[in-house]
Structure formats: C-alpha cells, structure tokens
Amino acid sequence: MTRRTGLFRNFAILALILGLSGCQTIGGWFGGEREKPTETLPVEEMYAVGKRSMEGRNYNRSAQYFQRLVARFPYGPYSEQAQLELAYVLYKQGKNEEATSAINRFIRTYPTHRHIDYAYYLKALINFDQGRATLMRLARQDMSKRDLGATTQSLADFGEVIRRYPNSRYAPDARQRMIYLRNQLARYEVGVGVYYLQRDAYVAAANRGKYTLQTYPQSEYEGDALALMVASYTALGQDELAADARRVLETNYPDHAYFGGDWPESRGFFGKLNPFAGK
C-alpha cells in the first residue's frame, strides 16, 4: 500500500512539472524557450542589430528589429531613426506601398527632423523605381492607357527635394533623376503620338507633340515632338501650322531624321516603345 502511495505521489509530481513547463518561468528551469532578444534588449542594442542587419542586406531581420523597437520604445531619437530606417528596409524588400506609408507618416510626425531631406528623397526614390518599371515594361496594352502616376509623382517629389533643400547632399542626385524622368516622360508622350499618327488619328498625334513641348521643354525628344506636329498637321492639311512647326524643327534640329524620310522608323526606337507598331 505504501509503495502504491509513493508511485501515485511521483506521478502527480511529474504531471505537475510537465504542466508547469509551458509556463515561461518554470519552462526556463527545464530548458524551455527563452524570451526573444527583441523583447529583452535595450533600445540601443536593438537599433544596432537592426542597423547591422540592414547594412548586411538581411532586410527581414532588420525590419523585425526596427518594428519591435518602435513598438517597445515609441519615443526618443532611436525610435525616430528606426522609423526612417524601416521605411528604407521596406523599400528594399519591394513593399512599396508600406514603405510609402511609413515615409509619409515619418514626414508628418517629424517635419523638422535632422534627416528630413533624406525622407523626402526616399519618398521620391520609391516612386522612381515604380515608375521606371512601368516605363520599361513592354506589356501588350494600348499605349495611351498606361498608368504613369508613379513616374509623374516621382518627378514632383524630386522637385520638392530641390525646392525645400537645395543645398542637401541629395539635391544633385535628385536633379539628375529629374532630367532622366523628364526625358522618359517626353519619350513616352512622343511614342503615344506616333501610335496615333500611324493610325491616322492626326489631331490626337499633333496634340501629343504640342503637349510634350509644353510640359517637357528642352527634353531629348523635343525634335521628335516637333516632327510629330509637322507630320500630323501636314496630314490634316493645316499647311500654315505645318510650316511653322517645320521651320522650328529646321532651325533647331536641321539633321533630324524627319528630313531624310526615315522618321518614325517602323522597327526602330518607336517600334520597340510601341508593341503594336508594324501590325
């Protein structure tokens, strides 16, 4: 009887131990799961780990530490910087919507932050990459219906960087990217104009050329925009308008391919830009 009582007591103690092992404190005694570093590290170390992970391109780990840092320590310089770094990490992860939300929130919350110029620059950079992908993608769709919202927004955002912070370290790069974007947007508009021209939509083609000159003056495709207007007005029988456009084209671009009868090339640049060309 005594032996049975002892066995029962041993089983009861073992059951109690097993039941308590799920508890955080007791589990620690028996080698259970320990608390995660993100729950125990001080703010300085959490930021350091997140920063090192970011620099090592371990963006998942970096985002984990920055997000938890902000949650545990919502105020202070480390939290502010972590929010800015997190926006960059999300951008590098390809989470553009989340990155844009994060950077917009940072700009609203810390408008006088010492790195606010970088925040505006990063915002423009996110849209820049989105817009460039759209411009380079040769999807089979009507050229006139492509969404260039991210591209035009990026152009405006880089302009904002230059307007607000002309002496920022990011201003020179912002200017170069604006030049690139203006040229690409002008290229797109002329491509759409050629698309219309080849389908005898001459009024729409002429308007695209005029719009390109007005919106993106001095772009690399200014000559093409003028040639588009000459060809469109000629086809419409608008001789005076055609002559005016031709005179400007001859004055500024005397060697333009239009004068040699090689513009637009059916399988050249515009053929590549327009997936419907030659069909």
PDB file of C-alpha atoms in Angstrom:
ATOM      1  CA  MET A   1       0.000   0.000   0.000  1.00  0.00           C
ATOM      2  CA  THR A   2       2.828   2.339   0.887  1.00  0.00           C
ATOM      3  CA  ARG A   3       4.540   1.563  -2.421  1.00  0.00           C
ATOM      4  CA  ARG A   4       1.349   2.398  -4.337  1.00  0.00           C
ATOM      5  CA  THR A   5       1.029   5.696  -2.495  1.00  0.00           C
ATOM      6  CA  GLY A   6       4.635   6.563  -3.348  1.00  0.00           C
ATOM      7  CA  LEU A   7       4.123   5.799  -7.036  1.00  0.00           C
ATOM      8  CA  PHE A   8       0.959   7.896  -7.113  1.00  0.00           C
ATOM      9  CA  ARG A   9       2.814  10.794  -5.490  1.00  0.00           C
ATOM     10  CA  ASN A  10       5.636  10.539  -8.023  1.00  0.00           C
ATOM     11  CA  PHE A  11       3.236  10.512 -10.948  1.00  0.00           C
ATOM     12  CA  ALA A  12       1.392  13.526  -9.522  1.00  0.00           C
ATOM     13  CA  ILE A  13       4.635  15.480  -9.136  1.00  0.00           C
ATOM     14  CA  LEU A  14       5.719  14.564 -12.684  1.00  0.00           C
ATOM     15  CA  ALA A  15       2.347  15.666 -14.081  1.00  0.00           C
ATOM     16  CA  LEU A  16       2.628  18.942 -12.186  1.00  0.00           C
ATOM     17  CA  ILE A  17       6.110  19.572 -13.586  1.00  0.00           C
ATOM     18  CA  LEU A  18       5.026  18.816 -17.139  1.00  0.00           C
ATOM     19  CA  GLY A  19       2.039  21.086 -16.760  1.00  0.00           C
ATOM     20  CA  LEU A  20       4.127  23.954 -15.460  1.00  0.00           C
ATOM     21  CA  SER A  21       6.839  23.527 -18.073  1.00  0.00           C
ATOM     22  CA  GLY A  22       4.692  25.526 -20.502  1.00  0.00           C
ATOM     23  CA  CYS A  23       4.901  28.463 -18.146  1.00  0.00           C
ATOM     24  CA  GLN A  24       7.626  30.948 -19.080  1.00  0.00           C
ATOM     25  CA  THR A  25       9.276  30.952 -15.655  1.00  0.00           C
ATOM     26  CA  ILE A  26       9.162  27.232 -14.955  1.00  0.00           C
ATOM     27  CA  GLY A  27       9.964  26.450 -18.578  1.00  0.00           C
ATOM     28  CA  GLY A  28      13.208  28.342 -18.160  1.00  0.00           C
ATOM     29  CA  TRP A  29      14.212  25.994 -15.331  1.00  0.00           C
ATOM     30  CA  PHE A  30      13.904  22.992 -17.633  1.00  0.00           C
ATOM     31  CA  GLY A  31      15.473  24.428 -20.781  1.00  0.00           C
ATOM     32  CA  GLY A  32      12.204  25.736 -22.274  1.00  0.00           C
ATOM     33  CA  GLU A  33      12.011  28.522 -24.837  1.00  0.00           C
ATOM     34  CA  ARG A  34      13.720  31.703 -23.736  1.00  0.00           C
ATOM     35  CA  GLU A  35      12.441  35.218 -24.317  1.00  0.00           C
ATOM     36  CA  LYS A  36      13.219  36.634 -27.745  1.00  0.00           C
ATOM     37  CA  PRO A  37      16.007  39.206 -27.915  1.00  0.00           C
ATOM     38  CA  THR A  38      13.562  41.715 -29.401  1.00  0.00           C
ATOM     39  CA  GLU A  39      11.693  41.578 -26.085  1.00  0.00           C
ATOM     40  CA  THR A  40      14.662  41.983 -23.764  1.00  0.00           C
ATOM     41  CA  LEU A  41      17.383  44.025 -25.468  1.00  0.00           C
ATOM     42  CA  PRO A  42      17.725  47.693 -24.560  1.00  0.00           C
ATOM     43  CA  VAL A  43      16.875  50.239 -27.230  1.00  0.00           C
ATOM     44  CA  GLU A  44      20.495  50.978 -28.168  1.00  0.00           C
ATOM     45  CA  GLU A  45      21.282  47.328 -28.861  1.00  0.00           C
ATOM     46  CA  MET A  46      18.039  46.771 -30.744  1.00  0.00           C
ATOM     47  CA  TYR A  47      18.828  49.663 -33.046  1.00  0.00           C
ATOM     48  CA  ALA A  48      22.404  48.447 -33.526  1.00  0.00           C
ATOM     49  CA  VAL A  49      21.219  44.954 -34.515  1.00  0.00           C
ATOM     50  CA  GLY A  50      18.649  46.388 -36.914  1.00  0.00           C
ATOM     51  CA  LYS A  51      21.225  48.696 -38.461  1.00  0.00           C
ATOM     52  CA  ARG A  52      23.824  45.953 -38.891  1.00  0.00           C
ATOM     53  CA  SER A  53      21.233  43.657 -40.426  1.00  0.00           C
ATOM     54  CA  MET A  54      20.204  46.390 -42.846  1.00  0.00           C
ATOM     55  CA  GLU A  55      23.785  47.064 -43.877  1.00  0.00           C
ATOM     56  CA  GLY A  56      24.272  43.312 -44.352  1.00  0.00           C
ATOM     57  CA  ARG A  57      21.127  43.249 -46.548  1.00  0.00           C
ATOM     58  CA  ASN A  58      19.312  40.977 -44.131  1.00  0.00           C
ATOM     59  CA  TYR A  59      16.194  43.073 -44.553  1.00  0.00           C
ATOM     60  CA  ASN A  60      13.784  40.640 -42.918  1.00  0.00           C
ATOM     61  CA  ARG A  61      15.737  40.620 -39.673  1.00  0.00           C
ATOM     62  CA  SER A  62      16.302  44.357 -39.852  1.00  0.00           C
ATOM     63  CA  ALA A  63      12.583  45.045 -40.290  1.00  0.00           C
ATOM     64  CA  GLN A  64      11.791  42.749 -37.358  1.00  0.00           C
ATOM     65  CA  TYR A  65      14.093  44.644 -35.011  1.00  0.00           C
ATOM     66  CA  PHE A  66      13.103  48.116 -36.173  1.00  0.00           C
ATOM     67  CA  GLN A  67       9.390  47.346 -35.958  1.00  0.00           C
ATOM     68  CA  ARG A  68       9.698  45.899 -32.475  1.00  0.00           C
ATOM     69  CA  LEU A  69      11.922  48.770 -31.342  1.00  0.00           C
ATOM     70  CA  VAL A  70       9.277  51.304 -32.350  1.00  0.00           C
ATOM     71  CA  ALA A  71       6.592  49.272 -30.591  1.00  0.00           C
ATOM     72  CA  ARG A  72       8.562  48.946 -27.345  1.00  0.00           C
ATOM     73  CA  PHE A  73      10.138  52.394 -27.364  1.00  0.00           C
ATOM     74  CA  PRO A  74       7.757  54.697 -29.263  1.00  0.00           C
ATOM     75  CA  TYR A  75       9.545  57.903 -28.250  1.00  0.00           C
ATOM     76  CA  GLY A  76      13.094  59.148 -28.479  1.00  0.00           C
ATOM     77  CA  PRO A  77      15.855  59.530 -31.064  1.00  0.00           C
ATOM     78  CA  TYR A  78      16.335  55.794 -31.567  1.00  0.00           C
ATOM     79  CA  SER A  79      12.653  55.329 -32.345  1.00  0.00           C
ATOM     80  CA  GLU A  80      12.667  58.253 -34.783  1.00  0.00           C
ATOM     81  CA  GLN A  81      15.692  56.944 -36.646  1.00  0.00           C
ATOM     82  CA  ALA A  82      14.361  53.390 -36.603  1.00  0.00           C
ATOM     83  CA  GLN A  83      11.166  54.554 -38.313  1.00  0.00           C
ATOM     84  CA  LEU A  84      13.210  56.216 -41.041  1.00  0.00           C
ATOM     85  CA  GLU A  85      15.413  53.144 -41.482  1.00  0.00           C
ATOM     86  CA  LEU A  86      12.345  50.909 -41.529  1.00  0.00           C
ATOM     87  CA  ALA A  87      10.905  52.836 -44.478  1.00  0.00           C
ATOM     88  CA  TYR A  88      14.130  52.170 -46.389  1.00  0.00           C
ATOM     89  CA  VAL A  89      14.111  48.479 -45.441  1.00  0.00           C
ATOM     90  CA  LEU A  90      10.521  48.100 -46.644  1.00  0.00           C
ATOM     91  CA  TYR A  91      11.513  49.792 -49.892  1.00  0.00           C
ATOM     92  CA  LYS A  92      14.402  47.343 -50.357  1.00  0.00           C
ATOM     93  CA  GLN A  93      12.014  44.462 -49.678  1.00  0.00           C
ATOM     94  CA  GLY A  94       9.851  45.661 -52.553  1.00  0.00           C
ATOM     95  CA  LYS A  95       6.984  46.596 -50.231  1.00  0.00           C
ATOM     96  CA  ASN A  96       6.449  49.938 -51.914  1.00  0.00           C
ATOM     97  CA  GLU A  97       3.028  50.754 -50.512  1.00  0.00           C
ATOM     98  CA  GLU A  98       4.136  50.014 -46.959  1.00  0.00           C
ATOM     99  CA  ALA A  99       7.349  51.974 -47.494  1.00  0.00           C
ATOM    100  CA  THR A 100       5.438  54.978 -48.837  1.00  0.00           C
ATOM    101  CA  SER A 101       3.033  54.872 -45.899  1.00  0.00           C
ATOM    102  CA  ALA A 102       5.941  54.667 -43.469  1.00  0.00           C
ATOM    103  CA  ILE A 103       7.827  57.579 -45.013  1.00  0.00           C
ATOM    104  CA  ASN A 104       4.719  59.759 -45.263  1.00  0.00           C
ATOM    105  CA  ARG A 105       3.978  59.064 -41.614  1.00  0.00           C
ATOM    106  CA  PHE A 106       7.547  59.995 -40.699  1.00  0.00           C
ATOM    107  CA  ILE A 107       7.350  63.277 -42.635  1.00  0.00           C
ATOM    108  CA  ARG A 108       4.081  64.201 -40.915  1.00  0.00           C
ATOM    109  CA  THR A 109       5.320  63.269 -37.461  1.00  0.00           C
ATOM    110  CA  TYR A 110       8.858  64.693 -37.612  1.00  0.00           C
ATOM    111  CA  PRO A 111       8.791  67.632 -40.067  1.00  0.00           C
ATOM    112  CA  THR A 112      11.900  69.193 -38.510  1.00  0.00           C
ATOM    113  CA  HIS A 113      13.969  66.018 -38.162  1.00  0.00           C
ATOM    114  CA  ARG A 114      17.634  66.486 -39.000  1.00  0.00           C
ATOM    115  CA  HIS A 115      17.315  63.895 -41.785  1.00  0.00           C
ATOM    116  CA  ILE A 116      14.022  65.155 -43.175  1.00  0.00           C
ATOM    117  CA  ASP A 117      15.697  65.901 -46.516  1.00  0.00           C
ATOM    118  CA  TYR A 118      16.531  62.217 -46.816  1.00  0.00           C
ATOM    119  CA  ALA A 119      12.924  61.332 -46.005  1.00  0.00           C
ATOM    120  CA  TYR A 120      11.678  63.402 -48.946  1.00  0.00           C
ATOM    121  CA  TYR A 121      14.401  61.933 -51.159  1.00  0.00           C
ATOM    122  CA  LEU A 122      13.481  58.367 -50.172  1.00  0.00           C
ATOM    123  CA  LYS A 123       9.824  59.083 -50.911  1.00  0.00           C
ATOM    124  CA  ALA A 124      10.799  60.190 -54.417  1.00  0.00           C
ATOM    125  CA  LEU A 125      13.078  57.189 -54.858  1.00  0.00           C
ATOM    126  CA  ILE A 126      10.283  54.722 -54.087  1.00  0.00           C
ATOM    127  CA  ASN A 127       8.095  56.233 -56.797  1.00  0.00           C
ATOM    128  CA  PHE A 128      11.097  56.473 -59.127  1.00  0.00           C
ATOM    129  CA  ASP A 129      11.658  52.722 -59.117  1.00  0.00           C
ATOM    130  CA  GLN A 130       7.963  52.009 -59.552  1.00  0.00           C
ATOM    131  CA  GLY A 131       7.700  54.445 -62.437  1.00  0.00           C
ATOM    132  CA  ARG A 132      10.822  53.222 -64.182  1.00  0.00           C
ATOM    133  CA  ALA A 133       9.499  49.666 -64.137  1.00  0.00           C
ATOM    134  CA  THR A 134       6.281  50.879 -65.750  1.00  0.00           C
ATOM    135  CA  LEU A 135       8.115  52.775 -68.470  1.00  0.00           C
ATOM    136  CA  MET A 136      10.353  49.845 -69.304  1.00  0.00           C
ATOM    137  CA  ARG A 137       7.662  47.195 -69.243  1.00  0.00           C
ATOM    138  CA  LEU A 138       6.548  46.266 -72.759  1.00  0.00           C
ATOM    139  CA  ALA A 139       3.133  44.994 -71.864  1.00  0.00           C
ATOM    140  CA  ARG A 140       0.677  44.431 -74.698  1.00  0.00           C
ATOM    141  CA  GLN A 141      -1.742  47.233 -73.998  1.00  0.00           C
ATOM    142  CA  ASP A 142      -2.946  50.466 -75.547  1.00  0.00           C
ATOM    143  CA  MET A 143      -0.059  52.937 -75.316  1.00  0.00           C
ATOM    144  CA  SER A 144      -2.443  55.730 -74.389  1.00  0.00           C
ATOM    145  CA  LYS A 145      -3.725  53.904 -71.290  1.00  0.00           C
ATOM    146  CA  ARG A 146      -0.558  53.202 -69.344  1.00  0.00           C
ATOM    147  CA  ASP A 147      -0.560  54.438 -65.763  1.00  0.00           C
ATOM    148  CA  LEU A 148       2.384  56.780 -65.249  1.00  0.00           C
ATOM    149  CA  GLY A 149       1.196  58.040 -61.884  1.00  0.00           C
ATOM    150  CA  ALA A 150       4.276  56.826 -60.003  1.00  0.00           C
ATOM    151  CA  THR A 151       6.612  58.371 -62.596  1.00  0.00           C
ATOM    152  CA  THR A 152       4.986  61.790 -62.576  1.00  0.00           C
ATOM    153  CA  GLN A 153       4.733  61.685 -58.781  1.00  0.00           C
ATOM    154  CA  SER A 154       8.431  60.840 -58.543  1.00  0.00           C
ATOM    155  CA  LEU A 155       9.253  63.825 -60.750  1.00  0.00           C
ATOM    156  CA  ALA A 156       7.217  66.067 -58.460  1.00  0.00           C
ATOM    157  CA  ASP A 157       8.816  64.535 -55.356  1.00  0.00           C
ATOM    158  CA  PHE A 158      12.369  65.104 -56.585  1.00  0.00           C
ATOM    159  CA  GLY A 159      11.353  68.661 -57.420  1.00  0.00           C
ATOM    160  CA  GLU A 160      10.167  69.018 -53.833  1.00  0.00           C
ATOM    161  CA  VAL A 161      13.557  67.867 -52.547  1.00  0.00           C
ATOM    162  CA  ILE A 162      15.307  70.531 -54.618  1.00  0.00           C
ATOM    163  CA  ARG A 163      12.799  73.233 -53.718  1.00  0.00           C
ATOM    164  CA  ARG A 164      12.903  72.575 -49.982  1.00  0.00           C
ATOM    165  CA  TYR A 165      16.536  71.553 -49.599  1.00  0.00           C
ATOM    166  CA  PRO A 166      18.601  72.978 -52.489  1.00  0.00           C
ATOM    167  CA  ASN A 167      21.841  72.505 -50.549  1.00  0.00           C
ATOM    168  CA  SER A 168      21.105  68.966 -49.407  1.00  0.00           C
ATOM    169  CA  ARG A 169      23.573  66.205 -50.220  1.00  0.00           C
ATOM    170  CA  TYR A 170      20.683  64.542 -52.069  1.00  0.00           C
ATOM    171  CA  ALA A 171      19.877  67.546 -54.283  1.00  0.00           C
ATOM    172  CA  PRO A 172      22.444  66.790 -57.054  1.00  0.00           C
ATOM    173  CA  ASP A 173      21.168  63.240 -57.477  1.00  0.00           C
ATOM    174  CA  ALA A 174      17.579  64.491 -57.390  1.00  0.00           C
ATOM    175  CA  ARG A 175      18.364  66.874 -60.266  1.00  0.00           C
ATOM    176  CA  GLN A 176      19.900  64.114 -62.363  1.00  0.00           C
ATOM    177  CA  ARG A 177      16.943  61.847 -61.763  1.00  0.00           C
ATOM    178  CA  MET A 178      14.569  64.655 -62.730  1.00  0.00           C
ATOM    179  CA  ILE A 179      16.387  65.058 -66.046  1.00  0.00           C
ATOM    180  CA  TYR A 180      16.096  61.340 -66.652  1.00  0.00           C
ATOM    181  CA  LEU A 181      12.408  61.284 -65.759  1.00  0.00           C
ATOM    182  CA  ARG A 182      11.581  64.288 -67.919  1.00  0.00           C
ATOM    183  CA  ASN A 183      13.277  62.635 -70.879  1.00  0.00           C
ATOM    184  CA  GLN A 184      11.493  59.341 -70.281  1.00  0.00           C
ATOM    185  CA  LEU A 185       8.106  61.008 -69.932  1.00  0.00           C
ATOM    186  CA  ALA A 186       8.738  63.016 -73.114  1.00  0.00           C
ATOM    187  CA  ARG A 187       9.796  59.787 -74.830  1.00  0.00           C
ATOM    188  CA  TYR A 188       6.566  58.166 -73.747  1.00  0.00           C
ATOM    189  CA  GLU A 189       4.396  61.063 -74.931  1.00  0.00           C
ATOM    190  CA  VAL A 190       6.045  61.098 -78.356  1.00  0.00           C
ATOM    191  CA  GLY A 191       5.640  57.326 -78.546  1.00  0.00           C
ATOM    192  CA  VAL A 192       1.923  57.681 -77.891  1.00  0.00           C
ATOM    193  CA  GLY A 193       1.794  60.416 -80.534  1.00  0.00           C
ATOM    194  CA  VAL A 194       3.427  58.110 -83.081  1.00  0.00           C
ATOM    195  CA  TYR A 195       0.950  55.415 -82.119  1.00  0.00           C
ATOM    196  CA  TYR A 196      -1.853  57.819 -83.058  1.00  0.00           C
ATOM    197  CA  LEU A 197      -0.046  59.032 -86.187  1.00  0.00           C
ATOM    198  CA  GLN A 198       0.278  55.507 -87.540  1.00  0.00           C
ATOM    199  CA  ARG A 199      -3.451  55.020 -87.047  1.00  0.00           C
ATOM    200  CA  ASP A 200      -4.422  58.252 -88.813  1.00  0.00           C
ATOM    201  CA  ALA A 201      -5.545  59.915 -85.567  1.00  0.00           C
ATOM    202  CA  TYR A 202      -3.780  63.097 -86.602  1.00  0.00           C
ATOM    203  CA  VAL A 203      -5.432  65.548 -84.225  1.00  0.00           C
ATOM    204  CA  ALA A 204      -4.543  63.381 -81.220  1.00  0.00           C
ATOM    205  CA  ALA A 205      -0.998  62.954 -82.572  1.00  0.00           C
ATOM    206  CA  ALA A 206      -0.489  66.707 -83.034  1.00  0.00           C
ATOM    207  CA  ASN A 207      -1.835  67.380 -79.546  1.00  0.00           C
ATOM    208  CA  ARG A 208       0.646  64.895 -78.055  1.00  0.00           C
ATOM    209  CA  GLY A 209       3.514  66.661 -79.786  1.00  0.00           C
ATOM    210  CA  LYS A 210       2.329  70.052 -78.552  1.00  0.00           C
ATOM    211  CA  TYR A 211       1.819  68.712 -75.026  1.00  0.00           C
ATOM    212  CA  THR A 212       5.338  67.274 -74.986  1.00  0.00           C
ATOM    213  CA  LEU A 213       6.881  70.625 -75.946  1.00  0.00           C
ATOM    214  CA  GLN A 214       4.858  72.496 -73.331  1.00  0.00           C
ATOM    215  CA  THR A 215       5.274  70.028 -70.475  1.00  0.00           C
ATOM    216  CA  TYR A 216       8.839  68.817 -71.030  1.00  0.00           C
ATOM    217  CA  PRO A 217      10.707  71.663 -72.758  1.00  0.00           C
ATOM    218  CA  GLN A 218      14.339  71.056 -73.757  1.00  0.00           C
ATOM    219  CA  SER A 219      13.978  67.302 -73.390  1.00  0.00           C
ATOM    220  CA  GLU A 220      15.947  64.907 -75.591  1.00  0.00           C
ATOM    221  CA  TYR A 221      12.769  64.277 -77.605  1.00  0.00           C
ATOM    222  CA  GLU A 222      11.906  67.862 -78.424  1.00  0.00           C
ATOM    223  CA  GLY A 223      12.887  67.326 -82.066  1.00  0.00           C
ATOM    224  CA  ASP A 224      10.678  64.241 -82.285  1.00  0.00           C
ATOM    225  CA  ALA A 225       7.758  66.182 -80.821  1.00  0.00           C
ATOM    226  CA  LEU A 226       8.203  68.851 -83.495  1.00  0.00           C
ATOM    227  CA  ALA A 227       8.450  66.232 -86.228  1.00  0.00           C
ATOM    228  CA  LEU A 228       5.263  64.668 -84.910  1.00  0.00           C
ATOM    229  CA  MET A 229       3.499  68.013 -85.222  1.00  0.00           C
ATOM    230  CA  VAL A 230       4.823  68.591 -88.752  1.00  0.00           C
ATOM    231  CA  ALA A 231       3.651  65.169 -89.909  1.00  0.00           C
ATOM    232  CA  SER A 232       0.264  65.479 -88.219  1.00  0.00           C
ATOM    233  CA  TYR A 233      -0.527  68.992 -89.449  1.00  0.00           C
ATOM    234  CA  THR A 234       0.587  68.056 -92.965  1.00  0.00           C
ATOM    235  CA  ALA A 235      -1.753  65.071 -92.962  1.00  0.00           C
ATOM    236  CA  LEU A 236      -4.584  67.288 -91.705  1.00  0.00           C
ATOM    237  CA  GLY A 237      -3.997  69.845 -94.460  1.00  0.00           C
ATOM    238  CA  GLN A 238      -3.108  72.505 -91.904  1.00  0.00           C
ATOM    239  CA  ASP A 239      -0.380  73.961 -94.091  1.00  0.00           C
ATOM    240  CA  GLU A 240       0.333  77.065 -92.017  1.00  0.00           C
ATOM    241  CA  LEU A 241       0.682  75.131 -88.772  1.00  0.00           C
ATOM    242  CA  ALA A 242       2.791  72.503 -90.519  1.00  0.00           C
ATOM    243  CA  ALA A 243       5.074  75.194 -91.979  1.00  0.00           C
ATOM    244  CA  ASP A 244       5.540  76.844 -88.581  1.00  0.00           C
ATOM    245  CA  ALA A 245       6.432  73.551 -86.905  1.00  0.00           C
ATOM    246  CA  ARG A 246       8.762  72.628 -89.770  1.00  0.00           C
ATOM    247  CA  ARG A 247      10.560  75.958 -89.562  1.00  0.00           C
ATOM    248  CA  VAL A 248      11.213  75.496 -85.834  1.00  0.00           C
ATOM    249  CA  LEU A 249      12.383  71.933 -86.457  1.00  0.00           C
ATOM    250  CA  GLU A 250      14.768  73.036 -89.235  1.00  0.00           C
ATOM    251  CA  THR A 251      16.179  75.835 -87.088  1.00  0.00           C
ATOM    252  CA  ASN A 252      16.840  73.728 -84.002  1.00  0.00           C
ATOM    253  CA  TYR A 253      17.285  70.219 -85.405  1.00  0.00           C
ATOM    254  CA  PRO A 254      18.445  70.558 -89.027  1.00  0.00           C
ATOM    255  CA  ASP A 255      19.745  66.962 -89.096  1.00  0.00           C
ATOM    256  CA  HIS A 256      16.579  65.366 -87.754  1.00  0.00           C
ATOM    257  CA  ALA A 257      15.662  62.067 -89.400  1.00  0.00           C
ATOM    258  CA  TYR A 258      12.309  63.509 -90.488  1.00  0.00           C
ATOM    259  CA  PHE A 259      14.020  65.429 -93.277  1.00  0.00           C
ATOM    260  CA  GLY A 260      15.536  62.229 -94.638  1.00  0.00           C
ATOM    261  CA  GLY A 261      12.200  60.443 -94.699  1.00  0.00           C
ATOM    262  CA  ASP A 262      13.334  57.982 -92.027  1.00  0.00           C
ATOM    263  CA  TRP A 263      11.052  59.150 -89.238  1.00  0.00           C
ATOM    264  CA  PRO A 264       9.473  57.424 -87.493  1.00  0.00           C
ATOM    265  CA  GLU A 265      11.351  54.176 -88.049  1.00  0.00           C
ATOM    266  CA  SER A 266       8.907  51.308 -88.306  1.00  0.00           C
ATOM    267  CA  ARG A 267      11.143  48.830 -86.465  1.00  0.00           C
ATOM    268  CA  GLY A 268      13.413  51.233 -84.618  1.00  0.00           C
ATOM    269  CA  PHE A 269      13.059  53.031 -81.331  1.00  0.00           C
ATOM    270  CA  PHE A 270       9.352  53.743 -81.598  1.00  0.00           C
ATOM    271  CA  GLY A 271       8.672  50.234 -82.789  1.00  0.00           C
ATOM    272  CA  LYS A 272      10.146  48.950 -79.547  1.00  0.00           C
ATOM    273  CA  LEU A 273       8.322  51.506 -77.450  1.00  0.00           C
ATOM    274  CA  ASN A 274       5.011  50.696 -79.106  1.00  0.00           C
ATOM    275  CA  PRO A 275       4.206  46.949 -79.065  1.00  0.00           C
ATOM    276  CA  PHE A 276       1.542  47.454 -81.727  1.00  0.00           C
ATOM    277  CA  ALA A 277       3.944  49.050 -84.244  1.00  0.00           C
ATOM    278  CA  GLY A 278       4.085  47.356 -87.627  1.00  0.00           C
ATOM    279  CA  LYS A 279       0.856  45.397 -87.026  1.00  0.00           C
TER     280      LYS A 279
END
